[in-house]
mmCIF file of C-alpha atoms in Angstrom:
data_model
loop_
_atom_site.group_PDB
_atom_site.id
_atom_site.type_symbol
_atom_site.label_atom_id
_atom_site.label_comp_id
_atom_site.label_asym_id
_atom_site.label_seq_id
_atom_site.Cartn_x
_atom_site.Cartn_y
_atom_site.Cartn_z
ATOM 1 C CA UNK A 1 0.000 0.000 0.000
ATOM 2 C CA UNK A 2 2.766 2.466 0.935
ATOM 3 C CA UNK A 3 4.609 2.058 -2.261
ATOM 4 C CA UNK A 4 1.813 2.472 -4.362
ATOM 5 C CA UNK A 5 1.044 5.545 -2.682
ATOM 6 C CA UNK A 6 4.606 6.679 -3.324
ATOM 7 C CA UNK A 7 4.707 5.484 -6.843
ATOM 8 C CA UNK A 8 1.404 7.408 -7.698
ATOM 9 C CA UNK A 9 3.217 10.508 -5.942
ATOM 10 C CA UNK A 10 6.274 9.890 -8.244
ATOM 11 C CA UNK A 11 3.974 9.769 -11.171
ATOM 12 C CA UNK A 12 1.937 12.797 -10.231
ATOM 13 C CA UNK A 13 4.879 14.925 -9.335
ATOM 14 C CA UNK A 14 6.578 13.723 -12.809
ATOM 15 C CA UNK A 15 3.425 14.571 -14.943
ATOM 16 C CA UNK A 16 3.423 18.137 -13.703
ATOM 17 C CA UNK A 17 7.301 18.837 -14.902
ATOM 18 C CA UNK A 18 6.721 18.859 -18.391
ATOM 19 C CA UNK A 19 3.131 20.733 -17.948
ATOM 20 C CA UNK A 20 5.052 23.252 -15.949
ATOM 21 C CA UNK A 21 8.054 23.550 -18.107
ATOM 22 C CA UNK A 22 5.517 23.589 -21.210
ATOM 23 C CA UNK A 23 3.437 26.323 -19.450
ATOM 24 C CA UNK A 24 7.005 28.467 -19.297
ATOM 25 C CA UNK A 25 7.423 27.988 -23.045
ATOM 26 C CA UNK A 26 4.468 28.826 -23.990
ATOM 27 C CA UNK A 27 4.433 31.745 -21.965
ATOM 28 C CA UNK A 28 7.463 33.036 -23.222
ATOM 29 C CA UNK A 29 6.460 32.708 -26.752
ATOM 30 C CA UNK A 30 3.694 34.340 -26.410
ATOM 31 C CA UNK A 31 5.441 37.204 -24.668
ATOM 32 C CA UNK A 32 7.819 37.420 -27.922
ATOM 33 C CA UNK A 33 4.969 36.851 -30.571
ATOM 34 C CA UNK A 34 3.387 40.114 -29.030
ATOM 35 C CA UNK A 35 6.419 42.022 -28.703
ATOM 36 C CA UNK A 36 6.207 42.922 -25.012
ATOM 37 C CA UNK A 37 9.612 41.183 -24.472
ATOM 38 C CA UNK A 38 11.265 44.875 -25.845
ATOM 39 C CA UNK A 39 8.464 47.152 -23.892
ATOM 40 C CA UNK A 40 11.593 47.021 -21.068
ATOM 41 C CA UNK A 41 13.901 48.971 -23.198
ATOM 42 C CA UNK A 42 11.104 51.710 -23.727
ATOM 43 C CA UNK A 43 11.961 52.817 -20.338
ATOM 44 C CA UNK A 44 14.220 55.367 -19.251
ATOM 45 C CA UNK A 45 17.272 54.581 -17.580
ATOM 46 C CA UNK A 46 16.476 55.368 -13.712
ATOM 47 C CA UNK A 47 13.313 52.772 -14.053
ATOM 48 C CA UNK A 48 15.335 50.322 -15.655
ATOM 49 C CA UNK A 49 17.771 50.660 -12.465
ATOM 50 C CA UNK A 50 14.576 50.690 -10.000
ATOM 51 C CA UNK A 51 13.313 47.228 -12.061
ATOM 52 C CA UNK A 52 16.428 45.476 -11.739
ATOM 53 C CA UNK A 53 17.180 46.469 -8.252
ATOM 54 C CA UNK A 54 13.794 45.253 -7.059
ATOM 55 C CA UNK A 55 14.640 42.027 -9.163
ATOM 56 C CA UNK A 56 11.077 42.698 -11.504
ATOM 57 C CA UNK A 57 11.577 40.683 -14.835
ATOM 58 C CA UNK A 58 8.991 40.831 -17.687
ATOM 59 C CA UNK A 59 9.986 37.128 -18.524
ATOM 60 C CA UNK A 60 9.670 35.903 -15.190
ATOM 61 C CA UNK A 61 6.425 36.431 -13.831
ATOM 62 C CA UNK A 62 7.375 34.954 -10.482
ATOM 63 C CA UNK A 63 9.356 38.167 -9.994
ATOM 64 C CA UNK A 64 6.000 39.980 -9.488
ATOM 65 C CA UNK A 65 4.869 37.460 -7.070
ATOM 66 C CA UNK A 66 7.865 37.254 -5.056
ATOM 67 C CA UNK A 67 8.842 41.210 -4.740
ATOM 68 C CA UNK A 68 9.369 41.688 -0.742
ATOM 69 C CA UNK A 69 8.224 44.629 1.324
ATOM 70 C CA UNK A 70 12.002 44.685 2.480
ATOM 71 C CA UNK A 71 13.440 45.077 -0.604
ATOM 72 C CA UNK A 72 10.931 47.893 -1.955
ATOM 73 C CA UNK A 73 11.680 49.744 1.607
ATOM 74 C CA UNK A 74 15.337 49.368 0.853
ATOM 75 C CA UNK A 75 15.128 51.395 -2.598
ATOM 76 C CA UNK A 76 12.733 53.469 -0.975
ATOM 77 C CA UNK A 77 15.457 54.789 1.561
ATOM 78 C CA UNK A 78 17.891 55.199 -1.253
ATOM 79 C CA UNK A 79 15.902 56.884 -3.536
ATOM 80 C CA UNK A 80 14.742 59.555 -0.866
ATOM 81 C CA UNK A 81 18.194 59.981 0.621
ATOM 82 C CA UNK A 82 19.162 61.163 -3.008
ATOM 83 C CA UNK A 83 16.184 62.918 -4.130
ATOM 84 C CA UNK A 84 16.213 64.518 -0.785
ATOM 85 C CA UNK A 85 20.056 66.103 -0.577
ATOM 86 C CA UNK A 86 19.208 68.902 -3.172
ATOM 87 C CA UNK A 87 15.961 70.555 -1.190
ATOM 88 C CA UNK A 88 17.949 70.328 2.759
ATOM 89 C CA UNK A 89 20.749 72.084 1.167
ATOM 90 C CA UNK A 90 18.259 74.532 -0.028
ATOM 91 C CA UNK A 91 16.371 74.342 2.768
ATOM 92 C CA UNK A 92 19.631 75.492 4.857
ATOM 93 C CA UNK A 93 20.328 78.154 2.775
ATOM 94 C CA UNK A 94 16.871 79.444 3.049
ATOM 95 C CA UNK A 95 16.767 79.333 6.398
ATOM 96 C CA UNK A 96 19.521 81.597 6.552
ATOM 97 C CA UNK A 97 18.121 84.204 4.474
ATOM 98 C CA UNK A 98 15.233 83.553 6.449
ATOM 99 C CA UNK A 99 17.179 84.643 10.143
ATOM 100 C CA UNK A 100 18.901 87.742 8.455
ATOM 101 C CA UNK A 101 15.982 89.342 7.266
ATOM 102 C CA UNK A 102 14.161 88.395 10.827
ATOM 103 C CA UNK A 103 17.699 90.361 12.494
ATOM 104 C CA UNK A 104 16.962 93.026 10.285
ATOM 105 C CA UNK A 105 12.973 92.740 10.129
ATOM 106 C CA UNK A 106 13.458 95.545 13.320
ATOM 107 C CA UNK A 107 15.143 98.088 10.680
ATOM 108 C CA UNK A 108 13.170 97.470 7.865
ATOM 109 C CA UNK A 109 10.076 98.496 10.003
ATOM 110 C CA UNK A 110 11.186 101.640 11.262
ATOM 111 C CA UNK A 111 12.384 102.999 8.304
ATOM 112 C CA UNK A 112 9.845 105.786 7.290
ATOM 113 C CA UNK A 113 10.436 106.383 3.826
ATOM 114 C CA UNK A 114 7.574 103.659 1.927
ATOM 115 C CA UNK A 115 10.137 103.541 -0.981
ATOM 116 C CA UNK A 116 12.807 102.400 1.304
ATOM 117 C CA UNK A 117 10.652 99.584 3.257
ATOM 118 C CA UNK A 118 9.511 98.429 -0.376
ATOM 119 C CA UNK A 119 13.332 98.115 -1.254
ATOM 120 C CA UNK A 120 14.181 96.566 1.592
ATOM 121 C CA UNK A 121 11.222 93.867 0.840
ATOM 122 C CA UNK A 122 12.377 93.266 -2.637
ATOM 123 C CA UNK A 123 15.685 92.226 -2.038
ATOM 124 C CA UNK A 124 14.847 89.717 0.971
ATOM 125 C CA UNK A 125 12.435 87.816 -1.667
ATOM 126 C CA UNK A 126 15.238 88.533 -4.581
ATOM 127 C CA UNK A 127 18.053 86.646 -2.691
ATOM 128 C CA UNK A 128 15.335 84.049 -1.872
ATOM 129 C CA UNK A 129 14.480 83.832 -5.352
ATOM 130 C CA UNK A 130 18.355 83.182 -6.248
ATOM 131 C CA UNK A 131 18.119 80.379 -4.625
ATOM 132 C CA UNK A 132 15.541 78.442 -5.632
ATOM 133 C CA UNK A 133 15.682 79.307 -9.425
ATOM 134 C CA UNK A 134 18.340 77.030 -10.452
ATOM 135 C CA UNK A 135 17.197 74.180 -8.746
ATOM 136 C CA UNK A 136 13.469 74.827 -9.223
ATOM 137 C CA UNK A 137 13.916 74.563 -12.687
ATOM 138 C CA UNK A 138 16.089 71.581 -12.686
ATOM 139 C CA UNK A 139 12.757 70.159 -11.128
ATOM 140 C CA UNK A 140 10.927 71.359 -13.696
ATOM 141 C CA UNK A 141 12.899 70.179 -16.256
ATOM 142 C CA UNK A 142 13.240 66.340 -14.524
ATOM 143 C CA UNK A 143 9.127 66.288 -14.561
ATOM 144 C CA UNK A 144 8.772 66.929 -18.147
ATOM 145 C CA UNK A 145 11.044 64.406 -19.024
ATOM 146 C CA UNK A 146 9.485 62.426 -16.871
ATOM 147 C CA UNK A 147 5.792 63.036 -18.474
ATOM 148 C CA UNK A 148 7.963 62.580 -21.933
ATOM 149 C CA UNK A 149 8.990 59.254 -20.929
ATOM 150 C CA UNK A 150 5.808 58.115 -19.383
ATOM 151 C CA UNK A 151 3.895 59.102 -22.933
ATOM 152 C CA UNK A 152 6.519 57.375 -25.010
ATOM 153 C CA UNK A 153 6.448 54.291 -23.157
ATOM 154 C CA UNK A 154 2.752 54.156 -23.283
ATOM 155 C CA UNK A 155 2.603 54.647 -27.227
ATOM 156 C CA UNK A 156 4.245 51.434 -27.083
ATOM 157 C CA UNK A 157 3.119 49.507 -24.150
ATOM 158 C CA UNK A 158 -0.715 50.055 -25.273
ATOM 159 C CA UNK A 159 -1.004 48.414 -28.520
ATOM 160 C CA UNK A 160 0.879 45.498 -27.190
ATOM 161 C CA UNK A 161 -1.134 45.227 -24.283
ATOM 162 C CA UNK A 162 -4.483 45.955 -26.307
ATOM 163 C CA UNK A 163 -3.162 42.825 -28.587
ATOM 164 C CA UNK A 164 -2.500 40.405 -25.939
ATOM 165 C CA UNK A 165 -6.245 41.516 -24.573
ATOM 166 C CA UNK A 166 -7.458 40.516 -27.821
ATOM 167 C CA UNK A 167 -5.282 36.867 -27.952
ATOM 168 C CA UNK A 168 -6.614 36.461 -24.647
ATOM 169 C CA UNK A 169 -10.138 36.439 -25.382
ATOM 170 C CA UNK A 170 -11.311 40.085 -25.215
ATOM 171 C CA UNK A 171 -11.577 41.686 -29.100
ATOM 172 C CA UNK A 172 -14.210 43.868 -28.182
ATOM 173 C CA UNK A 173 -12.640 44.778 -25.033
ATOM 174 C CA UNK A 174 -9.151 45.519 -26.501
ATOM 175 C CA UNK A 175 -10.778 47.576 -29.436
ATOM 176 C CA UNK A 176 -12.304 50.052 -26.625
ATOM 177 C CA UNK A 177 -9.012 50.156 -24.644
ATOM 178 C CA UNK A 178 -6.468 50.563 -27.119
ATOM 179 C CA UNK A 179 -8.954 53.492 -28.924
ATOM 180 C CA UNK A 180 -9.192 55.128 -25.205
ATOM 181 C CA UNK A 181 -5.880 55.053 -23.695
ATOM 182 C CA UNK A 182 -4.205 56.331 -26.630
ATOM 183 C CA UNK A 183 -6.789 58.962 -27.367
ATOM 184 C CA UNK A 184 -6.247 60.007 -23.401
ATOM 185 C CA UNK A 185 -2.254 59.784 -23.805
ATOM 186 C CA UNK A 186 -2.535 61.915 -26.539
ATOM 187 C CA UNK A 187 -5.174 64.634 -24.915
ATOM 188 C CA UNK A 188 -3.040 64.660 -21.818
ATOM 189 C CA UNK A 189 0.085 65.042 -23.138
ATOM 190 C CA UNK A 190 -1.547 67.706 -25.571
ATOM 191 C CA UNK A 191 -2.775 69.744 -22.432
ATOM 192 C CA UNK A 192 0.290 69.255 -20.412
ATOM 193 C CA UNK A 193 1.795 71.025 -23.463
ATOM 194 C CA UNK A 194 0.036 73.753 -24.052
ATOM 195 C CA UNK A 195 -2.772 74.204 -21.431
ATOM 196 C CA UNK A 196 -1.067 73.380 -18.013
ATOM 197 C CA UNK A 197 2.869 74.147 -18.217
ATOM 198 C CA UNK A 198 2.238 77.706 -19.777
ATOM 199 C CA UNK A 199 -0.525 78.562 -17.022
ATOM 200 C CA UNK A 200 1.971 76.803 -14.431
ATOM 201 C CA UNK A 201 4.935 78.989 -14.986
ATOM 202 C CA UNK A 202 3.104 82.167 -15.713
ATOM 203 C CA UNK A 203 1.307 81.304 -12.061
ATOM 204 C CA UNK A 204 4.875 80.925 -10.484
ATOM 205 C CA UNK A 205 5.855 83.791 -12.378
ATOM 206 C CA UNK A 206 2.876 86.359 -10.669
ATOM 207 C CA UNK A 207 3.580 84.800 -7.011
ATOM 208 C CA UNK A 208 6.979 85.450 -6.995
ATOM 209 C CA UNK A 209 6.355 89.255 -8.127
ATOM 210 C CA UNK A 210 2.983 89.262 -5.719
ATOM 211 C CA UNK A 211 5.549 88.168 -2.804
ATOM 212 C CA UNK A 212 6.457 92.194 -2.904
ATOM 213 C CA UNK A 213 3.883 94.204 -4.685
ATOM 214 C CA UNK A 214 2.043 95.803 -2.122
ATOM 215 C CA UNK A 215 -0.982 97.463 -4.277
ATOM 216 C CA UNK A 216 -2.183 94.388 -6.009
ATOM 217 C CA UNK A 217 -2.911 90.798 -4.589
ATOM 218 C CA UNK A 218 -0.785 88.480 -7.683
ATOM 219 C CA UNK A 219 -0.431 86.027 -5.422
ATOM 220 C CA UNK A 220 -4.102 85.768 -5.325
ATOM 221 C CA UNK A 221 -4.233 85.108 -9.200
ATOM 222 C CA UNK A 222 -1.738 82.627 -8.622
ATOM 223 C CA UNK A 223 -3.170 80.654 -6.075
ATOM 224 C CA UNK A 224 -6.711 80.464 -8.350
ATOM 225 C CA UNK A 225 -4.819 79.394 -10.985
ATOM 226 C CA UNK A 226 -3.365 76.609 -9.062
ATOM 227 C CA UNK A 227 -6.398 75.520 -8.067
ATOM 228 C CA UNK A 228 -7.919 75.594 -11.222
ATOM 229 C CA UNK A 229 -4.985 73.570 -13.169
ATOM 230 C CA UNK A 230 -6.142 70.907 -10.006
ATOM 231 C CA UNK A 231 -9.880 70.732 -10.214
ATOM 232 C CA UNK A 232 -9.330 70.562 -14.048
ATOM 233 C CA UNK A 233 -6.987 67.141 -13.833
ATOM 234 C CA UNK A 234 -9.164 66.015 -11.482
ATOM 235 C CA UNK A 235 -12.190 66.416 -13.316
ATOM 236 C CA UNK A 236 -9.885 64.919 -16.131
ATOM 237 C CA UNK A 237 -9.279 61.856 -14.277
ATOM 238 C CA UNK A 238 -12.378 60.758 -13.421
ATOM 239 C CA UNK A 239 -14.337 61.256 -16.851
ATOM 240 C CA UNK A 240 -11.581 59.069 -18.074
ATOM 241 C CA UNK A 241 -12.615 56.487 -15.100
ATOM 242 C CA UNK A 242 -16.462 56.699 -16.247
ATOM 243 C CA UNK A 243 -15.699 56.272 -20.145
ATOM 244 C CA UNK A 244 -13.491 53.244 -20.252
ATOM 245 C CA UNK A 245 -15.297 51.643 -16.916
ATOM 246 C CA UNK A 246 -18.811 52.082 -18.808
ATOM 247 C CA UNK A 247 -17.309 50.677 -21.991
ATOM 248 C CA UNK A 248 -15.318 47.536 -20.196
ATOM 249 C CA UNK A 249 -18.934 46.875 -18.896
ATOM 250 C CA UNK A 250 -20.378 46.419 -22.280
ATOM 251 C CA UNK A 251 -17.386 44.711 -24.053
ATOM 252 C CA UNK A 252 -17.115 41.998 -21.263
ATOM 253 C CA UNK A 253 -20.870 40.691 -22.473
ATOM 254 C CA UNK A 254 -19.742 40.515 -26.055
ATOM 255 C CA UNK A 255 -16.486 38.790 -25.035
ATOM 256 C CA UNK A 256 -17.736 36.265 -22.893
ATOM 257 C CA UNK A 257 -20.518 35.362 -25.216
ATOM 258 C CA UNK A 258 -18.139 34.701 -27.890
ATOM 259 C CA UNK A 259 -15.563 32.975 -25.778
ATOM 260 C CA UNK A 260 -18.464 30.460 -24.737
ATOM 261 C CA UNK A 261 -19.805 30.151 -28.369
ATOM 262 C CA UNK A 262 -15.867 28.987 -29.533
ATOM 263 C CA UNK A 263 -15.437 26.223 -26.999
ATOM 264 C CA UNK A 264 -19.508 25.162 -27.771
ATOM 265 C CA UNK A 265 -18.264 24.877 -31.349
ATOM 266 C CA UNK A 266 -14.859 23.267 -30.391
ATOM 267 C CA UNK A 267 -16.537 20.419 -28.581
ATOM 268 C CA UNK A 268 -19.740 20.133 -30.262
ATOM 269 C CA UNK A 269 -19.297 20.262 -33.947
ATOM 270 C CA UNK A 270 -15.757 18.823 -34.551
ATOM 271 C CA UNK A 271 -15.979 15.280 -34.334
ATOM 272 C CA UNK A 272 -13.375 12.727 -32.333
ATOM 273 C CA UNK A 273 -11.146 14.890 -30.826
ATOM 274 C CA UNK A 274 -13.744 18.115 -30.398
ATOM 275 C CA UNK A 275 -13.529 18.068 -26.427
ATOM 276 C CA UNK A 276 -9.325 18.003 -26.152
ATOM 277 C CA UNK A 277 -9.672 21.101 -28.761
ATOM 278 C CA UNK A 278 -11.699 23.224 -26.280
ATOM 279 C CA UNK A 279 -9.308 21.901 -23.218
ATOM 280 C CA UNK A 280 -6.088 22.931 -25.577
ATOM 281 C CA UNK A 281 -8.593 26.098 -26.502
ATOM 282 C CA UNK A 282 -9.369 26.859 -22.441
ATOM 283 C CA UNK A 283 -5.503 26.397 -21.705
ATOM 284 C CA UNK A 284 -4.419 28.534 -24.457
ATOM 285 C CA UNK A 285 -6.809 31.110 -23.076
ATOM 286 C CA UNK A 286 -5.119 30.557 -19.275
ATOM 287 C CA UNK A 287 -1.924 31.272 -20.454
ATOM 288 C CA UNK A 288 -2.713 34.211 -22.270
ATOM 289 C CA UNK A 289 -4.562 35.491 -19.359
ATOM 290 C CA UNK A 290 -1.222 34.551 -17.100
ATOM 291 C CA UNK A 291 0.772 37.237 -19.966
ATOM 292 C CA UNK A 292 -2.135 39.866 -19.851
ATOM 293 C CA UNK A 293 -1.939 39.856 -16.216
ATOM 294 C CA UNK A 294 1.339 40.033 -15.902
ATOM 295 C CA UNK A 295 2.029 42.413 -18.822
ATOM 296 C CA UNK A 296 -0.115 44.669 -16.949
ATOM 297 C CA UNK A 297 1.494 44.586 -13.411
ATOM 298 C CA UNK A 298 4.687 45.276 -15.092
ATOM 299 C CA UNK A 299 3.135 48.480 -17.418
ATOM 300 C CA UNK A 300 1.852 50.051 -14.193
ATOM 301 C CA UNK A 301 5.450 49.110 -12.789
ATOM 302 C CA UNK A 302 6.952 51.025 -15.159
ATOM 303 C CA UNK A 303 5.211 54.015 -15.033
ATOM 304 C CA UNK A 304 5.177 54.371 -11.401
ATOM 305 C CA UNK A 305 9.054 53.609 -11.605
ATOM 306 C CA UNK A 306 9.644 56.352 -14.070
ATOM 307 C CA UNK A 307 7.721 59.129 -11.816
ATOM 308 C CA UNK A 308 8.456 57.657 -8.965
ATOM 309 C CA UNK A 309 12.221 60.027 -8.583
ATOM 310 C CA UNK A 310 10.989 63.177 -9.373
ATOM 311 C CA UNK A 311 8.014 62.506 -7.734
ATOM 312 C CA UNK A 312 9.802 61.670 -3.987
ATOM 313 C CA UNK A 313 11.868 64.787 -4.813
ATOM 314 C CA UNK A 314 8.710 66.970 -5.333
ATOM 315 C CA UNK A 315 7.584 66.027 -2.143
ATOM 316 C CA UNK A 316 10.775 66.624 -0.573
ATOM 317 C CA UNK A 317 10.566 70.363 -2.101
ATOM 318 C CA UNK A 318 7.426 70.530 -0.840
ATOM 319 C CA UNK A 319 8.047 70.161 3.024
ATOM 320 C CA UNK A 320 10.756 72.146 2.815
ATOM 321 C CA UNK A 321 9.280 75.020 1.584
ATOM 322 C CA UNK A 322 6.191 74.880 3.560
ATOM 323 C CA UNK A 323 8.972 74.757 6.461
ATOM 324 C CA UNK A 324 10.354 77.962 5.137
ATOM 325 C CA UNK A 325 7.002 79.886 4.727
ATOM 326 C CA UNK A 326 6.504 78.501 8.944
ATOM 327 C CA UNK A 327 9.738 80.097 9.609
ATOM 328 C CA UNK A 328 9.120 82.729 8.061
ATOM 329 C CA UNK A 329 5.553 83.295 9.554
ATOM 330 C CA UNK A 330 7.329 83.600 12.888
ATOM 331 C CA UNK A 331 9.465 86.332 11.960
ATOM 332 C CA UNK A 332 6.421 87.641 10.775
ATOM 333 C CA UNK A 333 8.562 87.950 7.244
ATOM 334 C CA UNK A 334 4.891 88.259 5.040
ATOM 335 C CA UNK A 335 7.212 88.346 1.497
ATOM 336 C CA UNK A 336 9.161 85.800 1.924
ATOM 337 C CA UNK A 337 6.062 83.563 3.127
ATOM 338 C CA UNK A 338 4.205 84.466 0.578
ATOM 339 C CA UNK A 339 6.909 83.443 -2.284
ATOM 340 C CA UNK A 340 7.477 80.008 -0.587
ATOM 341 C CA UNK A 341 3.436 79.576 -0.337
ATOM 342 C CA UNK A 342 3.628 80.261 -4.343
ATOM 343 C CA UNK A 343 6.477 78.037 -5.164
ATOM 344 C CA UNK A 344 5.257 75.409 -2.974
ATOM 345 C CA UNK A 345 1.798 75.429 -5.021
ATOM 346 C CA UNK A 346 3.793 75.445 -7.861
ATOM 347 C CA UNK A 347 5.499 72.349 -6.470
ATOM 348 C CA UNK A 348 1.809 71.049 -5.588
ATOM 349 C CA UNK A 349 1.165 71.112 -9.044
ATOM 350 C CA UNK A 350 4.024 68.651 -10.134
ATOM 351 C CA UNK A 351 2.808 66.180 -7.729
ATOM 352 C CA UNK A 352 -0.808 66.345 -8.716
ATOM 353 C CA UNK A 353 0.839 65.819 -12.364
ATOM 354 C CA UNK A 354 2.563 63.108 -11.425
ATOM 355 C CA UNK A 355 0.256 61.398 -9.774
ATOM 356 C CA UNK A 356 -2.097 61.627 -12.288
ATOM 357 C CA UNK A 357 -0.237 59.818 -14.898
ATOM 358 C CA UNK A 358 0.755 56.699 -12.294
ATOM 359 C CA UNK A 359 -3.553 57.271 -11.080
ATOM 360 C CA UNK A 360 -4.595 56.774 -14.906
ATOM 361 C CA UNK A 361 -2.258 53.631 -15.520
ATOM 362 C CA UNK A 362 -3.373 51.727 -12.435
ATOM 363 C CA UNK A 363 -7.007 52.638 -12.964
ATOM 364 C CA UNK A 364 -6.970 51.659 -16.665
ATOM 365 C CA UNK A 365 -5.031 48.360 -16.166
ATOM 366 C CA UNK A 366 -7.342 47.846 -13.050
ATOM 367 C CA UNK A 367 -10.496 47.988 -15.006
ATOM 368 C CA UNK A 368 -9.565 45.987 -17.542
ATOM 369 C CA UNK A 369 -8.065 43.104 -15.081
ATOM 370 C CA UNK A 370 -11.311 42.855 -12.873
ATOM 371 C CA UNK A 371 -13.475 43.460 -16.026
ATOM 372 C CA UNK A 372 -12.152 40.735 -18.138
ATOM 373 C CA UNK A 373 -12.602 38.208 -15.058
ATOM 374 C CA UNK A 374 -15.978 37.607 -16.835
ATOM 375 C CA UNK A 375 -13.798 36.438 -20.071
#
């Protein structure tokens, strides 16, 4: 009795070798047929770093599956210790300017003449100003290219993506997201363009001269159209949400109907060997569904990877100027807090940016995931 138990083990455990190792060749030549083998070297070279330090490898899918919270802490650290160096050092320096114009906050308030007290305002905010504009826009800069990268990787990651949808049993549904996301890469990345980054800099632009105009309120303007650029991508967002949700919804009925009506055929209407046609059919389908899922978990990888380092050092800026503009509150130093309020919106901005490109991919790849379940 006991060796027959062992020997049907023995069998069992050989049997699965060559269905596992079969699985894994099948697998990858699917991932080649589709071309999302070269989607890897889309990405810029700081993602590529992130993917291989956190060991994530398009042709292993295990890699996905086995990522530990230790090792995405570890790169955490190391990417904000780096991203973080350039804002302390400003910080510092800030802080100085901060304490010499609190020292001399006493003088600049007695002096009688209004031309004077306006002079002395200007040039706090001026050497303020000289410090930040460098590396402010080196930030600036390191966004778009970020937003560059993230639209030229998704040129090529959707029609891959859409096509391995399609293999894997959802035509309708990879007709309505290929048509969608690249219609809302192109939109966005036609706003960013011409609608948000002008109105973003002229915005910075009017706070930093608000900080010491006394008669008008720029900083006003500025703030509004801060706000604006915000409820605009956010009203963005989630129209994009309702449009490809609502048209996942109808696609999965189509899909699943004709999924169905292909293994009914298989097995009913081809004689002898019409049932191990819709198994091969169903496992064909399984595999394919093993690439689209995994396809996916590495696209929204790879966007989050490529914002993720200017990202981290937008929200580095960020504290540190809102620590300024407190330090500067208690000196009671209103021009200098009111330029770090307008950079740090500025700053706000970026993030919202940002976060709205990594937002869209995970949403997107989400919908089509849960919706094509039903598949």
């Amino acid at each position: 009795m006991r060796r027959g138990c062992l020997a049907a083990l023995l069998l069992c455990f050989l049997l699965a070798l060559p269905v596992k190792a079969n699985t894994q060749a099948q697998y990858r030549e699917q991932l080649e047929a589709g071309g999302a083998a070269d989607l890897a070297q889309q990405l810029p070279a700081n993602a590529q770093e992130l993917m291989k330090e956190l060991g994530l490898d398009l042709a292993a899918p295990e890699s996905f599956t086995s990522l530990s919270g230790e090792r995405l802490m570890e790169s955490l650290g190391t990417l904000l210790r780096q991203q973080s160096l350039g804002p302390l050092s400003t910080a510092a320096s800030l802080m100085a300017v901060v304490v010499l114009a609190g020292l001399f906050s006493g003088y600049g308030s007695a002096v009688s003449t209004s031309d004077l007290r306006q002079t002395y305002h200007t040039v706090t905010v001026l050497g303020a100003t000289g410090l930040l504009l460098t590396p402010l826009a080196g930030l600036l800069q390191t966004v778009w290219q970020a937003v560059e990268s993230v639209t030229v990787f998704l040129y090529s990651y959707i029609p891959v993506y859409a096509a391995i949808i399609g293999v894997s049993g959802g035509g309708t549904s990879a007709l309505s997201y290929q048509s969608t996301l690249l219609a809302t890469a192109e939109l966005l990345a036609t706003l960013l363009r011409t609608v948000v980054w002008p109105c973003l800099t002229v915005a910075l632009a009017l706070g930093c001269i608000g900080a010491v105009t006394e008669g008008f309120r720029l900083d006003a303007i500025s703030n509004a159209v801060h706000k604006l650029i915000l409820w605009g991508m956010g009203l963005f967002s989630s129209v994009f949400t309702w449009v490809l949700s609502t048209q996942q919804m109808v696609a999965r009925a189509g899909d699943t109907l004709g999924s169905r009506a292909m293994k009914f055929s298989l097995s009913s209407f081809v004689p002898v060997v019409g049932g191990a046609l819709s198994e091969a059919y169903s496992t064909v389908l399984g595999c394919a569904g093993l690439l689209r899922s995994t396809v996916g978990v590495f696209g929204v990888a790879a966007v989050i990877l490529t914002v993720l380092p200017p990202l981290v050092g937008c929200v580095c800026w960020s504290l540190c100027l809102q620590v300024s503009g407190v330090a500067a509150g208690l000196f009671r130093l209103s021009a200098l807090e009111s330029l770090f309020r307008a950079v740090s919106g500025a700053v706000r901005v970026l993030i919202a940016v940002m976060a709205m490109l990594a937002l869209l991919m995970v949403v997107s790849t989400s919908v089509v995931a849960f919706v094509g379940k039903g598949v």
